C-alpha atoms as an extended CHARMM CRD file, in Angstrom:
* protein
*
       146  EXT
         1         1  UNK       CA              4.0430000000     -183.8190000000      -63.2580000000  PROA      1               0.0000000000
         2         2  UNK       CA              1.8750000000     -182.5920000000      -60.3950000000  PROA      2               0.0000000000
         3         3  UNK       CA              3.9170000000     -181.1580000000      -57.5480000000  PROA      3               0.0000000000
         4         4  UNK       CA              0.8600000000     -180.7060000000      -55.3520000000  PROA      4               0.0000000000
         5         5  UNK       CA              1.3050000000     -176.9440000000      -55.2110000000  PROA      5               0.0000000000
         6         6  UNK       CA             -1.7450000000     -174.9320000000      -56.0980000000  PROA      6               0.0000000000
         7         7  UNK       CA             -1.5160000000     -172.2990000000      -58.7680000000  PROA      7               0.0000000000
         8         8  UNK       CA             -2.1050000000     -168.7350000000      -57.5910000000  PROA      8               0.0000000000
         9         9  UNK       CA             -5.6540000000     -167.6740000000      -58.4640000000  PROA      9               0.0000000000
        10        10  UNK       CA             -6.0960000000     -164.4240000000      -60.3700000000  PROA      10              0.0000000000
        11        11  UNK       CA             -9.4600000000     -162.8150000000      -61.0690000000  PROA      11              0.0000000000
        12        12  UNK       CA             -9.4760000000     -160.4120000000      -64.0210000000  PROA      12              0.0000000000
        13        13  UNK       CA            -12.5280000000     -158.1300000000      -64.0270000000  PROA      13              0.0000000000
        14        14  UNK       CA            -12.4340000000     -156.3990000000      -67.4140000000  PROA      14              0.0000000000
        15        15  UNK       CA            -15.1680000000     -155.6300000000      -69.9270000000  PROA      15              0.0000000000
        16        16  UNK       CA            -12.9860000000     -155.6830000000      -73.0690000000  PROA      16              0.0000000000
        17        17  UNK       CA            -12.9190000000     -159.2620000000      -74.4210000000  PROA      17              0.0000000000
        18        18  UNK       CA             -9.5870000000     -158.8020000000      -76.2190000000  PROA      18              0.0000000000
        19        19  UNK       CA             -7.8990000000     -157.4980000000      -73.0680000000  PROA      19              0.0000000000
        20        20  UNK       CA             -9.3890000000     -160.3260000000      -70.9920000000  PROA      20              0.0000000000
        21        21  UNK       CA             -8.1110000000     -162.8980000000      -73.4740000000  PROA      21              0.0000000000
        22        22  UNK       CA             -4.6000000000     -161.4490000000      -73.5890000000  PROA      22              0.0000000000
        23        23  UNK       CA             -4.3010000000     -161.3350000000      -69.8030000000  PROA      23              0.0000000000
        24        24  UNK       CA             -5.6910000000     -164.8610000000      -69.4790000000  PROA      24              0.0000000000
        25        25  UNK       CA             -3.1150000000     -166.2400000000      -71.9340000000  PROA      25              0.0000000000
        26        26  UNK       CA             -0.1600000000     -164.3760000000      -70.4170000000  PROA      26              0.0000000000
        27        27  UNK       CA             -0.9680000000     -165.1950000000      -66.7920000000  PROA      27              0.0000000000
        28        28  UNK       CA             -1.7730000000     -168.8530000000      -67.5110000000  PROA      28              0.0000000000
        29        29  UNK       CA              1.6230000000     -169.2310000000      -69.2350000000  PROA      29              0.0000000000
        30        30  UNK       CA              3.1420000000     -167.8370000000      -66.0230000000  PROA      30              0.0000000000
        31        31  UNK       CA              1.4670000000     -170.5140000000      -63.8990000000  PROA      31              0.0000000000
        32        32  UNK       CA             -1.6890000000     -168.7520000000      -62.7000000000  PROA      32              0.0000000000
        33        33  UNK       CA             -5.2060000000     -170.1330000000      -62.5720000000  PROA      33              0.0000000000
        34        34  UNK       CA             -7.1760000000     -167.2930000000      -64.2010000000  PROA      34              0.0000000000
        35        35  UNK       CA            -10.8380000000     -166.4750000000      -63.6400000000  PROA      35              0.0000000000
        36        36  UNK       CA            -12.4690000000     -163.9590000000      -65.9780000000  PROA      36              0.0000000000
        37        37  UNK       CA            -15.4310000000     -161.6530000000      -65.4680000000  PROA      37              0.0000000000
        38        38  UNK       CA            -16.7770000000     -159.3250000000      -68.1450000000  PROA      38              0.0000000000
        39        39  UNK       CA            -18.8160000000     -157.0620000000      -65.8890000000  PROA      39              0.0000000000
        40        40  UNK       CA            -18.9000000000     -155.8400000000      -62.3260000000  PROA      40              0.0000000000
        41        41  UNK       CA            -21.7580000000     -158.0600000000      -61.2330000000  PROA      41              0.0000000000
        42        42  UNK       CA            -19.9990000000     -161.2660000000      -62.2930000000  PROA      42              0.0000000000
        43        43  UNK       CA            -16.6710000000     -160.0090000000      -60.9940000000  PROA      43              0.0000000000
        44        44  UNK       CA            -18.0650000000     -159.3630000000      -57.5250000000  PROA      44              0.0000000000
        45        45  UNK       CA            -19.7910000000     -162.7470000000      -57.5000000000  PROA      45              0.0000000000
        46        46  UNK       CA            -16.6050000000     -164.5770000000      -58.5770000000  PROA      46              0.0000000000
        47        47  UNK       CA            -14.5200000000     -162.6920000000      -56.0010000000  PROA      47              0.0000000000
        48        48  UNK       CA            -16.8910000000     -163.6520000000      -53.1960000000  PROA      48              0.0000000000
        49        49  UNK       CA            -17.1780000000     -167.2930000000      -54.2740000000  PROA      49              0.0000000000
        50        50  UNK       CA            -13.5970000000     -168.0720000000      -55.3480000000  PROA      50              0.0000000000
        51        51  UNK       CA            -11.6320000000     -165.8240000000      -52.9570000000  PROA      51              0.0000000000
        52        52  UNK       CA             -8.8090000000     -165.3340000000      -55.4940000000  PROA      52              0.0000000000
        53        53  UNK       CA             -5.2570000000     -164.5720000000      -54.4160000000  PROA      53              0.0000000000
        54        54  UNK       CA             -5.2770000000     -161.2850000000      -56.3160000000  PROA      54              0.0000000000
        55        55  UNK       CA             -7.7330000000     -159.2620000000      -58.3980000000  PROA      55              0.0000000000
        56        56  UNK       CA             -7.0220000000     -157.1380000000      -61.4720000000  PROA      56              0.0000000000
        57        57  UNK       CA             -9.9000000000     -154.6740000000      -61.5720000000  PROA      57              0.0000000000
        58        58  UNK       CA            -10.9360000000     -152.2670000000      -64.2980000000  PROA      58              0.0000000000
        59        59  UNK       CA            -12.7810000000     -149.1810000000      -63.0590000000  PROA      59              0.0000000000
        60        60  UNK       CA            -15.2260000000     -148.5530000000      -65.8800000000  PROA      60              0.0000000000
        61        61  UNK       CA            -17.4020000000     -151.6610000000      -65.9840000000  PROA      61              0.0000000000
        62        62  UNK       CA            -20.9940000000     -152.4470000000      -66.9080000000  PROA      62              0.0000000000
        63        63  UNK       CA            -23.5300000000     -153.2700000000      -64.1630000000  PROA      63              0.0000000000
        64        64  UNK       CA            -21.3270000000     -152.4410000000      -61.1390000000  PROA      64              0.0000000000
        65        65  UNK       CA            -18.3990000000     -150.0190000000      -61.3280000000  PROA      65              0.0000000000
        66        66  UNK       CA            -14.9170000000     -150.9800000000      -60.2110000000  PROA      66              0.0000000000
        67        67  UNK       CA            -15.2060000000     -148.4030000000      -57.4100000000  PROA      67              0.0000000000
        68        68  UNK       CA            -18.3730000000     -150.0520000000      -56.0850000000  PROA      68              0.0000000000
        69        69  UNK       CA            -16.8490000000     -153.5310000000      -56.3440000000  PROA      69              0.0000000000
        70        70  UNK       CA            -13.9040000000     -152.3470000000      -54.2890000000  PROA      70              0.0000000000
        71        71  UNK       CA            -16.1520000000     -150.8320000000      -51.6150000000  PROA      71              0.0000000000
        72        72  UNK       CA            -18.1310000000     -154.0720000000      -51.3450000000  PROA      72              0.0000000000
        73        73  UNK       CA            -15.0200000000     -156.2550000000      -51.2170000000  PROA      73              0.0000000000
        74        74  UNK       CA            -13.5110000000     -154.1460000000      -48.4420000000  PROA      74              0.0000000000
        75        75  UNK       CA            -16.7630000000     -154.2620000000      -46.4480000000  PROA      75              0.0000000000
        76        76  UNK       CA            -16.8210000000     -158.0790000000      -46.2630000000  PROA      76              0.0000000000
        77        77  UNK       CA            -14.6550000000     -160.1010000000      -43.9030000000  PROA      77              0.0000000000
        78        78  UNK       CA            -13.7830000000     -162.8490000000      -46.4150000000  PROA      78              0.0000000000
        79        79  UNK       CA            -12.7360000000     -160.4590000000      -49.1970000000  PROA      79              0.0000000000
        80        80  UNK       CA            -11.3480000000     -157.3770000000      -47.4640000000  PROA      80              0.0000000000
        81        81  UNK       CA             -7.7270000000     -158.5680000000      -47.5210000000  PROA      81              0.0000000000
        82        82  UNK       CA             -7.5820000000     -159.7310000000      -51.1380000000  PROA      82              0.0000000000
        83        83  UNK       CA             -4.9390000000     -157.6170000000      -52.8950000000  PROA      83              0.0000000000
        84        84  UNK       CA             -6.5480000000     -155.5380000000      -55.6450000000  PROA      84              0.0000000000
        85        85  UNK       CA             -4.6550000000     -153.9540000000      -58.5000000000  PROA      85              0.0000000000
        86        86  UNK       CA             -6.6050000000     -151.3700000000      -60.4230000000  PROA      86              0.0000000000
        87        87  UNK       CA             -5.6650000000     -151.4620000000      -64.0720000000  PROA      87              0.0000000000
        88        88  UNK       CA             -7.5010000000     -148.7870000000      -65.9190000000  PROA      88              0.0000000000
        89        89  UNK       CA             -7.3530000000     -146.5010000000      -68.9150000000  PROA      89              0.0000000000
        90        90  UNK       CA             -7.8700000000     -143.7040000000      -66.3870000000  PROA      90              0.0000000000
        91        91  UNK       CA             -4.7720000000     -142.4270000000      -64.6140000000  PROA      91              0.0000000000
        92        92  UNK       CA             -6.0600000000     -139.3670000000      -62.8030000000  PROA      92              0.0000000000
        93        93  UNK       CA             -4.4100000000     -138.4010000000      -59.5180000000  PROA      93              0.0000000000
        94        94  UNK       CA             -7.8150000000     -138.0490000000      -57.8530000000  PROA      94              0.0000000000
        95        95  UNK       CA             -8.6540000000     -141.6450000000      -58.8180000000  PROA      95              0.0000000000
        96        96  UNK       CA             -5.3870000000     -142.9290000000      -57.3800000000  PROA      96              0.0000000000
        97        97  UNK       CA             -5.9500000000     -141.1120000000      -54.0830000000  PROA      97              0.0000000000
        98        98  UNK       CA             -9.5820000000     -142.2510000000      -53.7680000000  PROA      98              0.0000000000
        99        99  UNK       CA             -8.7030000000     -145.8290000000      -54.7180000000  PROA      99              0.0000000000
       100       100  UNK       CA             -5.9130000000     -145.9220000000      -52.1390000000  PROA      100             0.0000000000
       101       101  UNK       CA             -8.3620000000     -144.7470000000      -49.4860000000  PROA      101             0.0000000000
       102       102  UNK       CA            -10.7090000000     -147.5670000000      -50.5630000000  PROA      102             0.0000000000
       103       103  UNK       CA             -7.9810000000     -150.1470000000      -50.1020000000  PROA      103             0.0000000000
       104       104  UNK       CA             -6.4550000000     -150.5560000000      -53.5530000000  PROA      104             0.0000000000
       105       105  UNK       CA             -3.1360000000     -152.2630000000      -53.1530000000  PROA      105             0.0000000000
       106       106  UNK       CA             -1.7340000000     -151.0430000000      -56.4650000000  PROA      106             0.0000000000
       107       107  UNK       CA             -2.7730000000     -148.8310000000      -59.3710000000  PROA      107             0.0000000000
       108       108  UNK       CA             -1.6260000000     -149.2810000000      -62.9640000000  PROA      108             0.0000000000
       109       109  UNK       CA             -2.5140000000     -147.3800000000      -66.1110000000  PROA      109             0.0000000000
       110       110  UNK       CA             -3.1980000000     -149.8880000000      -68.9010000000  PROA      110             0.0000000000
       111       111  UNK       CA             -1.2620000000     -147.8480000000      -71.4400000000  PROA      111             0.0000000000
       112       112  UNK       CA              1.8950000000     -147.8250000000      -69.3010000000  PROA      112             0.0000000000
       113       113  UNK       CA              2.2910000000     -151.5730000000      -68.7000000000  PROA      113             0.0000000000
       114       114  UNK       CA              2.4090000000     -154.5330000000      -71.0490000000  PROA      114             0.0000000000
       115       115  UNK       CA              0.6700000000     -157.7360000000      -69.9320000000  PROA      115             0.0000000000
       116       116  UNK       CA              4.1160000000     -159.2510000000      -69.2560000000  PROA      116             0.0000000000
       117       117  UNK       CA              5.0040000000     -156.2710000000      -67.0250000000  PROA      117             0.0000000000
       118       118  UNK       CA              1.7140000000     -156.7710000000      -65.2080000000  PROA      118             0.0000000000
       119       119  UNK       CA              2.7690000000     -160.3410000000      -64.3680000000  PROA      119             0.0000000000
       120       120  UNK       CA              5.8220000000     -158.9560000000      -62.5830000000  PROA      120             0.0000000000
       121       121  UNK       CA              3.7190000000     -156.3840000000      -60.7600000000  PROA      121             0.0000000000
       122       122  UNK       CA              1.2240000000     -159.0480000000      -59.6720000000  PROA      122             0.0000000000
       123       123  UNK       CA              4.0360000000     -161.2850000000      -58.3730000000  PROA      123             0.0000000000
       124       124  UNK       CA              5.4200000000     -158.3220000000      -56.4000000000  PROA      124             0.0000000000
       125       125  UNK       CA              1.9460000000     -157.4950000000      -55.0790000000  PROA      125             0.0000000000
       126       126  UNK       CA              1.4140000000     -161.0830000000      -53.9460000000  PROA      126             0.0000000000
       127       127  UNK       CA              4.8090000000     -161.1490000000      -52.2410000000  PROA      127             0.0000000000
       128       128  UNK       CA              3.9850000000     -157.9390000000      -50.3470000000  PROA      128             0.0000000000
       129       129  UNK       CA              0.6800000000     -159.5180000000      -49.3030000000  PROA      129             0.0000000000
       130       130  UNK       CA              2.5290000000     -162.5450000000      -47.9130000000  PROA      130             0.0000000000
       131       131  UNK       CA              1.5200000000     -165.0840000000      -50.5600000000  PROA      131             0.0000000000
       132       132  UNK       CA              4.3560000000     -167.4880000000      -51.3940000000  PROA      132             0.0000000000
       133       133  UNK       CA              3.2600000000     -167.6020000000      -55.0820000000  PROA      133             0.0000000000
       134       134  UNK       CA              3.8730000000     -171.3170000000      -55.3690000000  PROA      134             0.0000000000
       135       135  UNK       CA              0.8830000000     -172.3420000000      -53.3320000000  PROA      135             0.0000000000
       136       136  UNK       CA              0.0310000000     -172.2620000000      -49.6710000000  PROA      136             0.0000000000
       137       137  UNK       CA             -1.7970000000     -174.4970000000      -47.2800000000  PROA      137             0.0000000000
       138       138  UNK       CA             -3.9350000000     -171.6060000000      -46.0030000000  PROA      138             0.0000000000
       139       139  UNK       CA             -5.7180000000     -168.7510000000      -47.7300000000  PROA      139             0.0000000000
       140       140  UNK       CA             -3.5470000000     -165.6170000000      -47.3540000000  PROA      140             0.0000000000
       141       141  UNK       CA             -6.6620000000     -163.4760000000      -46.9060000000  PROA      141             0.0000000000
       142       142  UNK       CA             -8.7820000000     -165.2730000000      -44.3490000000  PROA      142             0.0000000000
       143       143  UNK       CA             -6.1970000000     -167.8700000000      -43.1540000000  PROA      143             0.0000000000
       144       144  UNK       CA             -8.6430000000     -170.7420000000      -43.7970000000  PROA      144             0.0000000000
       145       145  UNK       CA             -7.2230000000     -174.0480000000      -45.0830000000  PROA      145             0.0000000000
       146       146  UNK       CA             -7.1900000000     -174.3620000000      -48.8700000000  PROA      146             0.0000000000
């Protein structure tokens, strides 16, 4: 039954195919529309074209690093307000501080959170960003009609 509500859109930018697949399955079961990108170039392109509700971003990516993606997203009007959660194997304090300065909304070490825990963190992140999670008539980032 279609209720008319749009699914929240999640972009996962991750180079490991197994990790991408796991996150896709878990988030789709939780009602998300999931976009996947295996490298930084595709991830940046998908983010700019699809304007997802939230982005899960790995830092160490082929073609364009997660740091550079974040800088580019924050420099563009349409993408600067998209909540970004870094999920990385790296958990260095310097990374967390630099990422926060670049506009990361949340930082998560992959080893410390299961995919199911990440769903909860993404829901909390979306709520803090003002997204109602069950669909909205306007984009929460640029306030354009959906």
